Amino acid sequence: MILKPTEAVILAAGEGKRLRPLTNNTTKALIKVNGKPLLQILIEQLKTVGITQIIVVVHHLKNTVISHFGDGSHFGVKLTFVEQKELKGNANALPYVEPYIKKERFFLLAIDSLFETDLLKRLLSHQSEGVFTVKEVEDTSRYGTIAVEGKKVKKIIEKSLHPPSNLANFSVYIVPKEIIPECKHVSLSPRGEYEITDALQALIDKGMTFEYEKSNYILDIGTPEQLQEAQELAKKFRL
């Protein structure tokens, strides 16, 4: 039996360039949605499903985030802040959390993902080594997509003119801890970053089992327009 994760990593190091000027003097972690900072929403959602050990990867304006949230005791969790020294992509962030991951699997979330809390419960119901979150979209040009075989993820395709499905990949996962050493071996992507999706594909190619869970509501908050959508979603689900 595969044990349920008790830890989470939240990737919150980026500068939020697409959200400027909103992020000129703050960081995405502190941008408010429905009156709450994004990081607080994720912390509260994780606590709802029993995740109380949370590692937050920071860089841009890191001290403002650390001073706002402290050790997490105010929220009933233990927060550990880890600095990503250089912003070279999300796969470059994970080796920094290696000393803090004790369990076989953990939640991995991007700070700019907003979703219904029930999604986390559904992810936990899977007995596979890892789980992707996907959403059916009409326009796949903005997203990486996945190729599936039954319940299993077989391939991750970055933005493509000929995607294998309309299942867009979003940055809310359960991952095995083997992803951390795998992240150390990925090559630079065409956009000059080290990508977690490349590490995930390597694990799939080695025979690890990844399933997927659909969400009808998940959002990637990358632009001011998407931030407005997020405000509506947060009100709908009382986040």
CSV table of C-alpha atoms in Angstrom, one decimal:
chain,number,residue,atom,x,y,z
A,1,MET,CA,0.0,0.0,0.0
A,2,ILE,CA,1.3,3.5,-0.9
A,3,LEU,CA,1.4,5.8,2.1
A,4,LYS,CA,-0.4,9.1,1.9
A,5,PRO,CA,1.9,12.2,1.9
A,6,THR,CA,2.1,14.4,5.0
A,7,GLU,CA,4.4,17.0,3.5
A,8,ALA,CA,4.1,19.7,0.8
A,9,VAL,CA,6.4,21.9,-1.2
A,10,ILE,CA,5.1,25.2,-2.5
A,11,LEU,CA,7.2,26.9,-5.3
A,12,ALA,CA,7.0,30.6,-4.6
A,13,ALA,CA,10.4,31.9,-5.7
A,14,GLY,CA,9.5,33.6,-9.0
A,15,GLU,CA,9.2,37.4,-9.7
A,16,GLY,CA,5.7,37.3,-11.2
A,17,LYS,CA,6.8,39.3,-14.2
A,18,ARG,CA,3.5,38.6,-16.1
A,19,LEU,CA,1.6,40.2,-13.1
A,20,ARG,CA,3.5,43.5,-13.2
A,21,PRO,CA,2.9,46.2,-12.1
A,22,LEU,CA,1.1,44.3,-9.3
A,23,THR,CA,4.3,42.5,-8.4
A,24,ASN,CA,6.6,45.5,-8.6
A,25,ASN,CA,6.7,45.9,-4.8
A,26,THR,CA,5.4,42.6,-3.6
A,27,THR,CA,5.6,38.9,-4.4
A,28,LYS,CA,3.0,36.5,-5.8
A,29,ALA,CA,2.8,34.7,-2.4
A,30,LEU,CA,1.4,37.9,-0.9
A,31,ILE,CA,-1.0,39.0,-3.6
A,32,LYS,CA,-4.5,38.9,-2.2
A,33,VAL,CA,-7.3,36.8,-3.6
A,34,ASN,CA,-10.7,37.3,-1.9
A,35,GLY,CA,-8.9,39.2,0.9
A,36,LYS,CA,-6.2,36.5,1.6
A,37,PRO,CA,-2.6,36.2,0.4
A,38,LEU,CA,-2.2,33.3,-2.1
A,39,LEU,CA,0.2,31.5,0.1
A,40,GLN,CA,-2.3,31.6,3.0
A,41,ILE,CA,-5.0,30.0,0.8
A,42,LEU,CA,-2.7,27.1,-0.1
A,43,ILE,CA,-1.6,26.6,3.5
A,44,GLU,CA,-5.2,26.5,4.7
A,45,GLN,CA,-6.2,24.1,1.9
A,46,LEU,CA,-3.3,21.8,2.7
A,47,LYS,CA,-4.1,21.8,6.4
A,48,THR,CA,-7.7,20.8,5.6
A,49,VAL,CA,-6.4,17.5,4.2
A,50,GLY,CA,-3.9,16.9,7.1
A,51,ILE,CA,-0.7,18.4,5.5
A,52,THR,CA,1.0,20.3,8.3
A,53,GLN,CA,4.7,20.1,7.2
A,54,ILE,CA,5.0,22.7,4.4
A,55,ILE,CA,8.2,23.8,2.7
A,56,VAL,CA,8.0,27.1,0.8
A,57,VAL,CA,10.7,27.9,-1.8
A,58,VAL,CA,11.3,31.6,-1.9
A,59,HIS,CA,13.7,34.1,-3.6
A,60,HIS,CA,12.0,37.3,-4.8
A,61,LEU,CA,11.4,39.6,-1.8
A,62,LYS,CA,11.8,36.5,0.4
A,63,ASN,CA,12.1,38.4,3.7
A,64,THR,CA,8.6,40.0,3.2
A,65,VAL,CA,7.1,36.5,2.9
A,66,ILE,CA,9.0,35.0,5.8
A,67,SER,CA,8.2,37.9,8.1
A,68,HIS,CA,4.5,37.8,7.2
A,69,PHE,CA,4.0,34.0,7.8
A,70,GLY,CA,6.7,33.2,10.4
A,71,ASP,CA,7.0,29.6,11.4
A,72,GLY,CA,3.4,28.8,10.5
A,73,SER,CA,2.1,28.2,14.0
A,74,HIS,CA,-0.5,30.9,13.6
A,75,PHE,CA,-2.0,28.7,10.9
A,76,GLY,CA,-1.6,25.4,12.7
A,77,VAL,CA,1.2,24.2,10.5
A,78,LYS,CA,5.1,24.1,10.5
A,79,LEU,CA,6.5,26.3,7.7
A,80,THR,CA,10.1,25.9,6.5
A,81,PHE,CA,11.4,28.6,4.1
A,82,VAL,CA,14.1,27.6,1.7
A,83,GLU,CA,15.8,30.0,-0.7
A,84,GLN,CA,16.3,29.1,-4.4
A,85,LYS,CA,19.6,30.8,-5.0
A,86,GLU,CA,19.1,31.3,-8.7
A,87,LEU,CA,15.9,31.5,-10.7
A,88,LYS,CA,16.8,28.8,-13.3
A,89,GLY,CA,13.4,27.1,-13.5
A,90,ASN,CA,11.2,25.1,-11.2
A,91,ALA,CA,13.3,21.9,-11.4
A,92,ASN,CA,16.2,23.9,-10.1
A,93,ALA,CA,14.2,24.7,-7.0
A,94,LEU,CA,13.7,21.1,-5.8
A,95,PRO,CA,17.2,20.1,-4.8
A,96,TYR,CA,17.1,22.9,-2.2
A,97,VAL,CA,14.2,21.1,-0.4
A,98,GLU,CA,15.9,17.7,-0.3
A,99,PRO,CA,17.1,17.8,3.3
A,100,TYR,CA,13.5,18.5,4.5
A,101,ILE,CA,11.6,15.8,2.7
A,102,LYS,CA,11.2,12.7,4.9
A,103,LYS,CA,8.4,10.8,3.3
A,104,GLU,CA,8.1,8.8,0.1
A,105,ARG,CA,5.6,11.2,-1.6
A,106,PHE,CA,4.7,14.8,-1.2
A,107,PHE,CA,2.4,17.5,-2.6
A,108,LEU,CA,4.1,19.8,-5.1
A,109,LEU,CA,2.2,23.1,-5.8
A,110,ALA,CA,3.0,26.3,-7.6
A,111,ILE,CA,2.1,29.5,-5.7
A,112,ASP,CA,0.0,30.8,-8.7
A,113,SER,CA,-2.4,27.8,-8.8
A,114,LEU,CA,-5.9,28.3,-7.4
A,115,PHE,CA,-8.3,25.4,-7.2
A,116,GLU,CA,-11.2,23.9,-5.2
A,117,THR,CA,-10.0,22.4,-1.9
A,118,ASP,CA,-11.7,19.1,-2.7
A,119,LEU,CA,-9.1,18.6,-5.5
A,120,LEU,CA,-6.5,17.7,-2.8
A,121,LYS,CA,-8.8,15.1,-1.3
A,122,ARG,CA,-9.2,13.5,-4.8
A,123,LEU,CA,-5.5,13.5,-5.4
A,124,LEU,CA,-5.0,11.7,-2.1
A,125,SER,CA,-7.4,8.9,-3.2
A,126,HIS,CA,-5.0,7.7,-5.9
A,127,GLN,CA,-2.8,4.7,-5.1
A,128,SER,CA,-0.2,5.6,-7.8
A,129,GLU,CA,3.3,6.8,-7.1
A,130,GLY,CA,2.4,10.2,-8.5
A,131,VAL,CA,-0.6,12.2,-9.6
A,132,PHE,CA,-1.1,15.0,-12.1
A,133,THR,CA,-3.8,17.6,-12.1
A,134,VAL,CA,-5.3,18.4,-15.4
A,135,LYS,CA,-8.2,20.4,-16.9
A,136,GLU,CA,-10.0,19.9,-20.1
A,137,VAL,CA,-9.5,23.1,-22.2
A,138,GLU,CA,-10.6,24.2,-25.7
A,139,ASP,CA,-7.4,26.1,-26.5
A,140,THR,CA,-4.4,23.9,-25.7
A,141,SER,CA,-1.9,26.4,-27.2
A,142,ARG,CA,-1.2,28.0,-23.8
A,143,TYR,CA,-0.6,24.7,-22.0
A,144,GLY,CA,1.5,21.6,-21.8
A,145,THR,CA,-0.8,18.6,-22.3
A,146,ILE,CA,-0.6,14.9,-21.4
A,147,ALA,CA,-1.0,11.7,-23.3
A,148,VAL,CA,-2.8,9.1,-21.3
A,149,GLU,CA,-3.4,5.3,-21.4
A,150,GLY,CA,-6.4,4.5,-19.3
A,151,LYS,CA,-5.8,6.2,-15.9
A,152,LYS,CA,-2.1,6.5,-16.5
A,153,VAL,CA,0.0,9.5,-17.7
A,154,LYS,CA,2.3,8.3,-20.5
A,155,LYS,CA,3.8,11.5,-21.9
A,156,ILE,CA,3.9,15.2,-21.1
A,157,ILE,CA,3.9,17.4,-24.2
A,158,GLU,CA,4.9,21.1,-23.9
A,159,LYS,CA,2.9,23.6,-25.9
A,160,SER,CA,2.3,22.0,-29.2
A,161,LEU,CA,0.4,22.6,-32.4
A,162,HIS,CA,-0.6,18.9,-32.3
A,163,PRO,CA,-1.3,18.0,-28.7
A,164,PRO,CA,-2.2,14.4,-27.8
A,165,SER,CA,-5.3,15.4,-25.8
A,166,ASN,CA,-7.2,18.4,-24.5
A,167,LEU,CA,-6.0,17.7,-21.0
A,168,ALA,CA,-3.9,20.7,-19.9
A,169,ASN,CA,-1.3,20.1,-17.2
A,170,PHE,CA,-1.4,22.3,-14.1
A,171,SER,CA,1.2,22.6,-11.3
A,172,VAL,CA,-0.6,20.7,-8.6
A,173,TYR,CA,0.9,17.3,-8.1
A,174,ILE,CA,1.6,14.4,-5.7
A,175,VAL,CA,5.2,13.3,-6.6
A,176,PRO,CA,7.6,10.7,-5.3
A,177,LYS,CA,10.7,11.9,-3.6
A,178,GLU,CA,12.7,10.4,-6.5
A,179,ILE,CA,11.9,13.5,-8.4
A,180,ILE,CA,14.4,15.5,-6.4
A,181,PRO,CA,17.6,13.6,-7.7
A,182,GLU,CA,16.0,13.5,-11.1
A,183,CYS,CA,15.7,17.3,-11.1
A,184,LYS,CA,19.5,17.5,-10.8
A,185,HIS,CA,19.9,15.7,-14.2
A,186,VAL,CA,17.5,17.5,-16.5
A,187,SER,CA,18.8,19.6,-19.4
A,188,LEU,CA,18.0,23.2,-20.1
A,189,SER,CA,14.7,23.6,-21.9
A,190,PRO,CA,14.4,25.6,-25.1
A,191,ARG,CA,13.3,28.6,-23.0
A,192,GLY,CA,16.5,28.3,-20.9
A,193,GLU,CA,15.1,26.8,-17.7
A,194,TYR,CA,15.2,23.5,-15.9
A,195,GLU,CA,11.7,22.1,-16.1
A,196,ILE,CA,9.9,19.9,-13.5
A,197,THR,CA,8.0,18.3,-16.4
A,198,ASP,CA,11.2,16.9,-17.8
A,199,ALA,CA,12.0,15.3,-14.5
A,200,LEU,CA,8.5,13.9,-14.3
A,201,GLN,CA,8.8,12.5,-17.8
A,202,ALA,CA,12.1,10.8,-16.9
A,203,LEU,CA,10.4,9.1,-13.9
A,204,ILE,CA,7.5,7.9,-16.2
A,205,ASP,CA,10.1,6.6,-18.7
A,206,LYS,CA,11.8,4.6,-15.8
A,207,GLY,CA,8.5,2.9,-15.1
A,208,MET,CA,7.0,4.9,-12.2
A,209,THR,CA,3.2,5.0,-12.2
A,210,PHE,CA,1.5,8.4,-12.5
A,211,GLU,CA,-2.2,8.9,-12.8
A,212,TYR,CA,-4.2,12.0,-13.3
A,213,GLU,CA,-7.1,13.8,-11.7
A,214,LYS,CA,-9.4,16.3,-13.5
A,215,SER,CA,-10.4,19.7,-12.1
A,216,ASN,CA,-13.0,21.8,-13.8
A,217,TYR,CA,-12.0,24.9,-11.8
A,218,ILE,CA,-8.2,25.1,-11.5
A,219,LEU,CA,-6.5,28.3,-12.6
A,220,ASP,CA,-3.0,29.4,-13.3
A,221,ILE,CA,-2.8,33.0,-12.1
A,222,GLY,CA,-0.3,34.5,-14.5
A,223,THR,CA,-1.9,37.7,-15.7
A,224,PRO,CA,-4.1,40.5,-14.2
A,225,GLU,CA,-7.0,39.0,-16.2
A,226,GLN,CA,-6.5,35.6,-14.6
A,227,LEU,CA,-6.2,37.2,-11.2
A,228,GLN,CA,-9.7,38.6,-11.7
A,229,GLU,CA,-10.9,35.1,-12.6
A,230,ALA,CA,-9.3,33.9,-9.4
A,231,GLN,CA,-11.2,36.4,-7.3
A,232,GLU,CA,-14.4,34.9,-8.6
A,233,LEU,CA,-13.3,31.4,-8.0
A,234,ALA,CA,-12.2,32.1,-4.5
A,235,LYS,CA,-15.6,33.6,-3.7
A,236,LYS,CA,-17.4,30.6,-5.2
A,237,PHE,CA,-15.5,28.1,-3.1
A,238,ARG,CA,-15.1,30.4,0.0
A,239,LEU,CA,-11.3,30.1,-0.1
